[in-house]
mmCIF file of C-alpha atoms in Angstrom:
data_model
loop_
_atom_site.group_PDB
_atom_site.id
_atom_site.type_symbol
_atom_site.label_atom_id
_atom_site.label_comp_id
_atom_site.label_asym_id
_atom_site.label_seq_id
_atom_site.Cartn_x
_atom_site.Cartn_y
_atom_site.Cartn_z
ATOM 1 C CA GLN A 160 0.000 0.000 0.000
ATOM 2 C CA VAL A 161 1.074 3.539 -0.768
ATOM 3 C CA GLN A 162 -0.176 6.605 1.059
ATOM 4 C CA LEU A 163 -0.132 10.057 -0.513
ATOM 5 C CA VAL A 164 -0.647 13.304 1.371
ATOM 6 C CA GLU A 165 -0.778 16.622 -0.474
ATOM 7 C CA SER A 166 -0.098 20.034 0.994
ATOM 8 C CA GLY A 167 0.604 23.571 -0.160
ATOM 9 C CA GLY A 168 -2.696 24.624 -1.668
ATOM 10 C CA GLY A 169 -4.344 27.920 -0.885
ATOM 11 C CA LEU A 170 -5.699 31.193 -2.183
ATOM 12 C CA VAL A 171 -3.478 33.326 -4.395
ATOM 13 C CA GLN A 172 -3.966 36.255 -6.741
ATOM 14 C CA ALA A 173 -3.520 35.850 -10.464
ATOM 15 C CA GLY A 174 0.153 36.021 -11.365
ATOM 16 C CA GLY A 175 1.208 34.553 -8.046
ATOM 17 C CA SER A 176 2.902 31.273 -7.199
ATOM 18 C CA LEU A 177 2.247 28.198 -5.109
ATOM 19 C CA ARG A 178 4.239 25.049 -4.477
ATOM 20 C CA LEU A 179 2.395 21.816 -3.894
ATOM 21 C CA LEU A 180 4.011 18.908 -2.136
ATOM 22 C CA CYS A 181 3.003 15.251 -2.104
ATOM 23 C CA ASN A 182 4.537 13.094 0.597
ATOM 24 C CA VAL A 183 4.728 9.444 -0.404
ATOM 25 C CA SER A 184 4.843 6.749 2.255
ATOM 26 C CA GLY A 185 4.457 3.011 2.465
ATOM 27 C CA THR A 186 6.530 -0.119 2.626
ATOM 28 C CA ILE A 187 9.871 -0.216 0.839
ATOM 29 C CA SER A 188 8.521 -2.790 -1.616
ATOM 30 C CA SER A 189 5.411 -0.748 -2.405
ATOM 31 C CA ILE A 190 7.346 2.468 -2.966
ATOM 32 C CA SER A 191 9.901 0.685 -5.118
ATOM 33 C CA SER A 192 7.060 -0.592 -7.315
ATOM 34 C CA ILE A 193 5.992 2.940 -8.284
ATOM 35 C CA ASN A 194 6.580 3.642 -11.957
ATOM 36 C CA VAL A 195 4.846 6.961 -12.652
ATOM 37 C CA MET A 196 4.114 9.935 -10.402
ATOM 38 C CA GLY A 197 1.995 12.904 -11.271
ATOM 39 C CA TRP A 198 -0.439 15.670 -10.501
ATOM 40 C CA TYR A 199 -4.045 15.922 -11.618
ATOM 41 C CA ARG A 200 -6.605 18.632 -11.025
ATOM 42 C CA GLN A 201 -10.358 18.916 -11.053
ATOM 43 C CA ALA A 202 -12.216 22.166 -11.472
ATOM 44 C CA PRO A 203 -15.849 22.480 -10.329
ATOM 45 C CA GLY A 204 -18.129 20.704 -12.780
ATOM 46 C CA GLN A 205 -15.191 19.442 -14.808
ATOM 47 C CA GLN A 206 -13.511 16.105 -15.251
ATOM 48 C CA ARG A 207 -10.234 15.395 -13.518
ATOM 49 C CA GLU A 208 -7.341 16.130 -15.874
ATOM 50 C CA LEU A 209 -3.646 15.405 -15.956
ATOM 51 C CA VAL A 210 -1.478 18.410 -15.113
ATOM 52 C CA ALA A 211 1.972 16.838 -15.215
ATOM 53 C CA ASN A 212 3.622 13.499 -14.630
ATOM 54 C CA MET A 213 7.001 11.825 -14.756
ATOM 55 C CA LEU A 214 8.678 8.491 -14.387
ATOM 56 C CA MET A 215 9.916 7.588 -10.933
ATOM 57 C CA SER A 216 13.408 7.693 -12.409
ATOM 58 C CA GLY A 217 12.894 11.344 -13.266
ATOM 59 C CA GLY A 218 12.496 11.010 -17.019
ATOM 60 C CA ASN A 219 9.618 11.377 -19.485
ATOM 61 C CA ILE A 220 8.234 14.538 -17.940
ATOM 62 C CA ARG A 221 4.911 15.565 -19.455
ATOM 63 C CA TYR A 222 2.803 18.689 -19.017
ATOM 64 C CA THR A 223 -0.637 19.533 -20.234
ATOM 65 C CA ASP A 224 -0.424 22.369 -22.754
ATOM 66 C CA SER A 225 -2.111 24.941 -20.546
ATOM 67 C CA VAL A 226 0.568 24.770 -17.828
ATOM 68 C CA ARG A 227 3.728 24.145 -19.854
ATOM 69 C CA GLY A 228 6.294 26.848 -19.129
ATOM 70 C CA ARG A 229 4.553 27.900 -15.902
ATOM 71 C CA PHE A 230 4.518 24.708 -13.813
ATOM 72 C CA THR A 231 7.431 22.456 -12.886
ATOM 73 C CA ILE A 232 7.098 18.928 -11.567
ATOM 74 C CA SER A 233 9.992 17.435 -9.654
ATOM 75 C CA ARG A 234 10.816 14.699 -7.236
ATOM 76 C CA ALA A 235 12.755 14.941 -4.000
ATOM 77 C CA LYS A 236 14.208 11.432 -3.835
ATOM 78 C CA ALA A 237 15.600 11.660 -0.337
ATOM 79 C CA LYS A 238 12.215 12.609 1.012
ATOM 80 C CA ASN A 239 10.037 10.405 -1.201
ATOM 81 C CA ALA A 240 8.141 13.517 -2.169
ATOM 82 C CA LEU A 241 6.745 14.937 -5.373
ATOM 83 C CA SER A 242 6.386 18.662 -5.865
ATOM 84 C CA LEU A 243 4.630 20.950 -8.302
ATOM 85 C CA GLN A 244 5.910 24.500 -8.549
ATOM 86 C CA MET A 245 3.179 26.669 -10.023
ATOM 87 C CA ASN A 246 4.078 30.137 -11.297
ATOM 88 C CA GLU A 247 2.083 32.804 -13.147
ATOM 89 C CA LEU A 248 -1.115 31.313 -11.843
ATOM 90 C CA LYS A 249 -4.349 32.073 -13.645
ATOM 91 C CA PRO A 250 -7.971 31.889 -12.464
ATOM 92 C CA GLU A 251 -8.476 28.890 -14.753
ATOM 93 C CA ASP A 252 -5.881 26.996 -12.692
ATOM 94 C CA THR A 253 -8.391 26.907 -9.839
ATOM 95 C CA GLY A 254 -9.364 23.431 -8.686
ATOM 96 C CA VAL A 255 -8.547 20.552 -6.410
ATOM 97 C CA TYR A 256 -5.092 19.188 -7.124
ATOM 98 C CA TYR A 257 -4.446 15.494 -6.585
ATOM 99 C CA CYS A 258 -1.231 13.545 -6.372
ATOM 100 C CA GLN A 259 -1.291 10.185 -8.130
ATOM 101 C CA VAL A 260 1.167 7.332 -8.475
ATOM 102 C CA ARG A 261 0.950 4.236 -10.624
ATOM 103 C CA THR A 262 2.845 1.022 -10.040
ATOM 104 C CA LEU A 263 4.469 -1.266 -12.572
ATOM 105 C CA ARG A 264 1.391 -3.494 -12.293
ATOM 106 C CA GLY A 265 -0.936 -0.620 -13.118
ATOM 107 C CA VAL A 266 -2.295 -0.052 -9.621
ATOM 108 C CA THR A 267 -3.021 3.612 -8.968
ATOM 109 C CA TYR A 268 -3.085 5.487 -5.677
ATOM 110 C CA TRP A 269 -4.538 8.932 -5.057
ATOM 111 C CA GLY A 270 -4.094 11.540 -2.390
ATOM 112 C CA GLN A 271 -7.013 13.346 -0.782
ATOM 113 C CA GLY A 272 -6.426 16.518 -2.789
ATOM 114 C CA THR A 273 -5.547 20.098 -1.958
ATOM 115 C CA GLN A 274 -7.560 23.145 -3.011
ATOM 116 C CA VAL A 275 -5.956 25.815 -5.181
ATOM 117 C CA THR A 276 -7.924 29.003 -5.739
ATOM 118 C CA VAL A 277 -6.644 31.773 -7.990
ATOM 119 C CA SER A 278 -8.491 35.075 -7.777
ATOM 120 C CA SER A 279 -8.597 37.525 -10.650
#
């Protein structure tokens, strides 16, 4: 089992920045089975969408078009944590942001989500 806990959300004005953090915990075997880590978001009345993800090794970083150049996903290996640095925030970035990991066997785990609100 893998447990994910997000933090760092909040209210910010347009143009501001936030840094989200996802702490990953679990047994050594479960954490070592993680293949992909990423961030998703869900705006009110909208479907959950991928924001950015990467391989556990640090490669194959992907961003959705709307955040490319403004957001940066990275992993802090020593702390088993995944971060999302969000700059130049826009009102349309508002939503609940979720951390997700997927294992080599295709099992996915989700965090509880953290609210990001960008005011205009």
